[in-house]
PDB file of C-alpha atoms in Angstrom:
ATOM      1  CA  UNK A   1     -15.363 -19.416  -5.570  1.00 57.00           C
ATOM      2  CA  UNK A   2     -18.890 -19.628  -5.142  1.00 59.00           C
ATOM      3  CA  UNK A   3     -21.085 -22.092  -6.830  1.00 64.00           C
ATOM      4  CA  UNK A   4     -24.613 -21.497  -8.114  1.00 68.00           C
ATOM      5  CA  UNK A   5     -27.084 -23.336  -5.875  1.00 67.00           C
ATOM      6  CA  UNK A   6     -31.040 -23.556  -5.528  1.00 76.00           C
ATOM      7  CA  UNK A   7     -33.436 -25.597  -3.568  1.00 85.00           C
ATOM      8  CA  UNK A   8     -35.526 -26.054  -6.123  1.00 90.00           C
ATOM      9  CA  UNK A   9     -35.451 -28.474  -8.840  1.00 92.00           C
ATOM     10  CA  UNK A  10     -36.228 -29.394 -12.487  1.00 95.00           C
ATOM     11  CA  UNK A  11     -38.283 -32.893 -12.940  1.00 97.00           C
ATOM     12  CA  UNK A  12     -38.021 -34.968 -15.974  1.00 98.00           C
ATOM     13  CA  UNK A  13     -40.300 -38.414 -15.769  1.00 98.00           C
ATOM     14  CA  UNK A  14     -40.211 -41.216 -18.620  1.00 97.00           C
ATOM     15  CA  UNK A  15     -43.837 -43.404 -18.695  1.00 95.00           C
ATOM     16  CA  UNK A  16     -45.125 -44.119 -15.531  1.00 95.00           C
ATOM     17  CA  UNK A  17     -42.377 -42.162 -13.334  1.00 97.00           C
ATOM     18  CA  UNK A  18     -44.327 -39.436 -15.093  1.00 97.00           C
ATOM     19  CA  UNK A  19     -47.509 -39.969 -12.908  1.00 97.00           C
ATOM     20  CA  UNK A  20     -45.525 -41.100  -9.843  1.00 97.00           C
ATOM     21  CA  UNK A  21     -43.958 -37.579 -10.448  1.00 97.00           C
ATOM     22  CA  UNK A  22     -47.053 -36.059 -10.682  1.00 97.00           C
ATOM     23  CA  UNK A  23     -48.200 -37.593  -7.050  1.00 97.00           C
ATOM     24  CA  UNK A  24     -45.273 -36.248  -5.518  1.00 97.00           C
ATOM     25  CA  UNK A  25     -45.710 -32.984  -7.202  1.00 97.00           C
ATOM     26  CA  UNK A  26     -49.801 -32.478  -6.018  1.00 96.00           C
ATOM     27  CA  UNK A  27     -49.712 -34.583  -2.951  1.00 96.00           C
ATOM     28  CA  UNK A  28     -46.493 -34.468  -1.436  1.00 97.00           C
ATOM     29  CA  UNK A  29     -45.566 -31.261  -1.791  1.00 95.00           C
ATOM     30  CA  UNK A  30     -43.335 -31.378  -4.784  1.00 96.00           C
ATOM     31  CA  UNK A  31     -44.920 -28.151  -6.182  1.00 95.00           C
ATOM     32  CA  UNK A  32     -43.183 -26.130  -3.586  1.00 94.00           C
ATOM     33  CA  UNK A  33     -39.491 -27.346  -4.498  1.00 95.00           C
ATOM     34  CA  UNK A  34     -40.133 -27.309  -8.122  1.00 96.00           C
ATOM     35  CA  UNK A  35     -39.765 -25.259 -10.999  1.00 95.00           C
ATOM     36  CA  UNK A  36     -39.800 -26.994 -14.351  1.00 96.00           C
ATOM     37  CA  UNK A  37     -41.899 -30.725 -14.822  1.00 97.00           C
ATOM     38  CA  UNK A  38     -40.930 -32.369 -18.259  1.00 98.00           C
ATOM     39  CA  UNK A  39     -42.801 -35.974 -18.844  1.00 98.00           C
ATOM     40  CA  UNK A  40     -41.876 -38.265 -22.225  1.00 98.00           C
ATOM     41  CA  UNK A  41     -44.776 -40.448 -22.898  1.00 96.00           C
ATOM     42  CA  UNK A  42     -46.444 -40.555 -19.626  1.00 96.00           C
ATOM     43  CA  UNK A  43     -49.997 -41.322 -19.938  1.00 95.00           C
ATOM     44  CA  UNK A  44     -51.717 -38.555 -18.538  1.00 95.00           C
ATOM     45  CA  UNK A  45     -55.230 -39.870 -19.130  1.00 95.00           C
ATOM     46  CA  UNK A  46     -54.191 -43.783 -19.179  1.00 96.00           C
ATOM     47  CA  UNK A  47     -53.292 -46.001 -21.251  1.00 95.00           C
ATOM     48  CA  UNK A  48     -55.591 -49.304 -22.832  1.00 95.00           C
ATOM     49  CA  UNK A  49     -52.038 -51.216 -22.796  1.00 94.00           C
ATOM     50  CA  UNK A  50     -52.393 -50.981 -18.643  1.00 96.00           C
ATOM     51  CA  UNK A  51     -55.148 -54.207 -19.214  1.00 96.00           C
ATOM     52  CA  UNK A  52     -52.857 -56.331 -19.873  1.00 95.00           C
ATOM     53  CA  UNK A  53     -51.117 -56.768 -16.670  1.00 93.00           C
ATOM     54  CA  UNK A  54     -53.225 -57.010 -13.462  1.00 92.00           C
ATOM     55  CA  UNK A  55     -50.198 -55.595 -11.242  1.00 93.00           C
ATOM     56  CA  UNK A  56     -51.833 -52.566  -8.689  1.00 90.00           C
ATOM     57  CA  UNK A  57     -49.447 -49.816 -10.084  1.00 90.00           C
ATOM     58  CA  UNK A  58     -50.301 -50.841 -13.867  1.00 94.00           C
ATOM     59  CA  UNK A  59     -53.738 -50.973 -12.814  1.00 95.00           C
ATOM     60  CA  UNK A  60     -53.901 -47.226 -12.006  1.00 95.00           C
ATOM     61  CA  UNK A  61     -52.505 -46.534 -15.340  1.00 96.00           C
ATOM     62  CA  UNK A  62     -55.762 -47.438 -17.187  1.00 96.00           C
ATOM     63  CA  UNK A  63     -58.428 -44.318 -18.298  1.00 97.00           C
ATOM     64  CA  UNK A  64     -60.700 -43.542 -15.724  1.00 96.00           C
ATOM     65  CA  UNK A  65     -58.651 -45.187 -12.619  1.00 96.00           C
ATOM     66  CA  UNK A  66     -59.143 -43.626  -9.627  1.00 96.00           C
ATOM     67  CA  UNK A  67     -55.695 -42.583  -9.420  1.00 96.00           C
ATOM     68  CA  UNK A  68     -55.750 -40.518 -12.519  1.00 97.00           C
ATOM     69  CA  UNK A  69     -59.133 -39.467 -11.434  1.00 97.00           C
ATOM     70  CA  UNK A  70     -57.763 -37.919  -8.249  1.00 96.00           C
ATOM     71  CA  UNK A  71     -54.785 -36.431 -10.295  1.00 95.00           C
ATOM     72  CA  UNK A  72     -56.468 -34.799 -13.205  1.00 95.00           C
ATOM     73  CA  UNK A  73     -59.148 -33.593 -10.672  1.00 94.00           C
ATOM     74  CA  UNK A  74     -57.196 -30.420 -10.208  1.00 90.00           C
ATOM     75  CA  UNK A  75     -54.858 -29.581 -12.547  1.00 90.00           C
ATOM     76  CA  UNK A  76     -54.667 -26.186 -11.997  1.00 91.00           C
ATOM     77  CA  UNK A  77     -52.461 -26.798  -9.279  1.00 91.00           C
ATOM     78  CA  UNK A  78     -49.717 -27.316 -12.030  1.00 92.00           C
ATOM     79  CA  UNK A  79     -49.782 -24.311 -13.236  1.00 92.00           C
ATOM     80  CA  UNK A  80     -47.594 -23.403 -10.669  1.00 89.00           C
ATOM     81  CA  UNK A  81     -44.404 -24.698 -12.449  1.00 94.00           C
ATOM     82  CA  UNK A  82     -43.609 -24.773 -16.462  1.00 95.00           C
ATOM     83  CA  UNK A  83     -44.998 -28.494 -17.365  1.00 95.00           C
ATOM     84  CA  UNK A  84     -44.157 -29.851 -20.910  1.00 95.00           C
ATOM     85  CA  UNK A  85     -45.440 -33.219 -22.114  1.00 95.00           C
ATOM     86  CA  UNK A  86     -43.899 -35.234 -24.859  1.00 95.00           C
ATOM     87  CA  UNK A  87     -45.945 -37.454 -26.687  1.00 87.00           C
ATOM     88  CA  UNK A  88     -46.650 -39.132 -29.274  1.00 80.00           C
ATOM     89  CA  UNK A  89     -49.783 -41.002 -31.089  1.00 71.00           C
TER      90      UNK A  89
END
């Protein structure tokens, strides 16, 4: 019996294991062992809630953070794998 096996993998993130997702995917070289990249409300572009807390992973959560700067900075590199964000307003 042989079972059905890949090296590649499909990568579902909730919040902010979305963007830590996304770092791994553009700058450790996740893109190469991935296929499919499905976020539920990760905030893409920040979020106004990441004020609140002064904690240095929060922090990078807020709009224009240079984290999210770096990340969004070239997208096109995702459009090496299917990538579906849930979201809602």
């Amino acid at each position: 019996m042989t079972l059905w096996r890949s090296d590649r993998i499909d990568l579902i993130a909730f919040s902010m294991g979305g963007l830590i997702s996304r770092y791994y995917l553009q700058r450790l070289g996740g893109l190469a062992k991935t296929d499919r990249f499905i976020t539920i409300a990760t905030p893409h572009h920040g979020t106004l809630a990441a004020y609140f807390l002064p904690f240095p992973g929060i922090k990078q959560m807020r709009p224009n953070s240079l984290f999210l700067i770096d990340l969004n900075g070239n997208l096109e590199q995702m459009q090496e794998l299917v990538f579906v964000s849930y979201y809602s307003l």
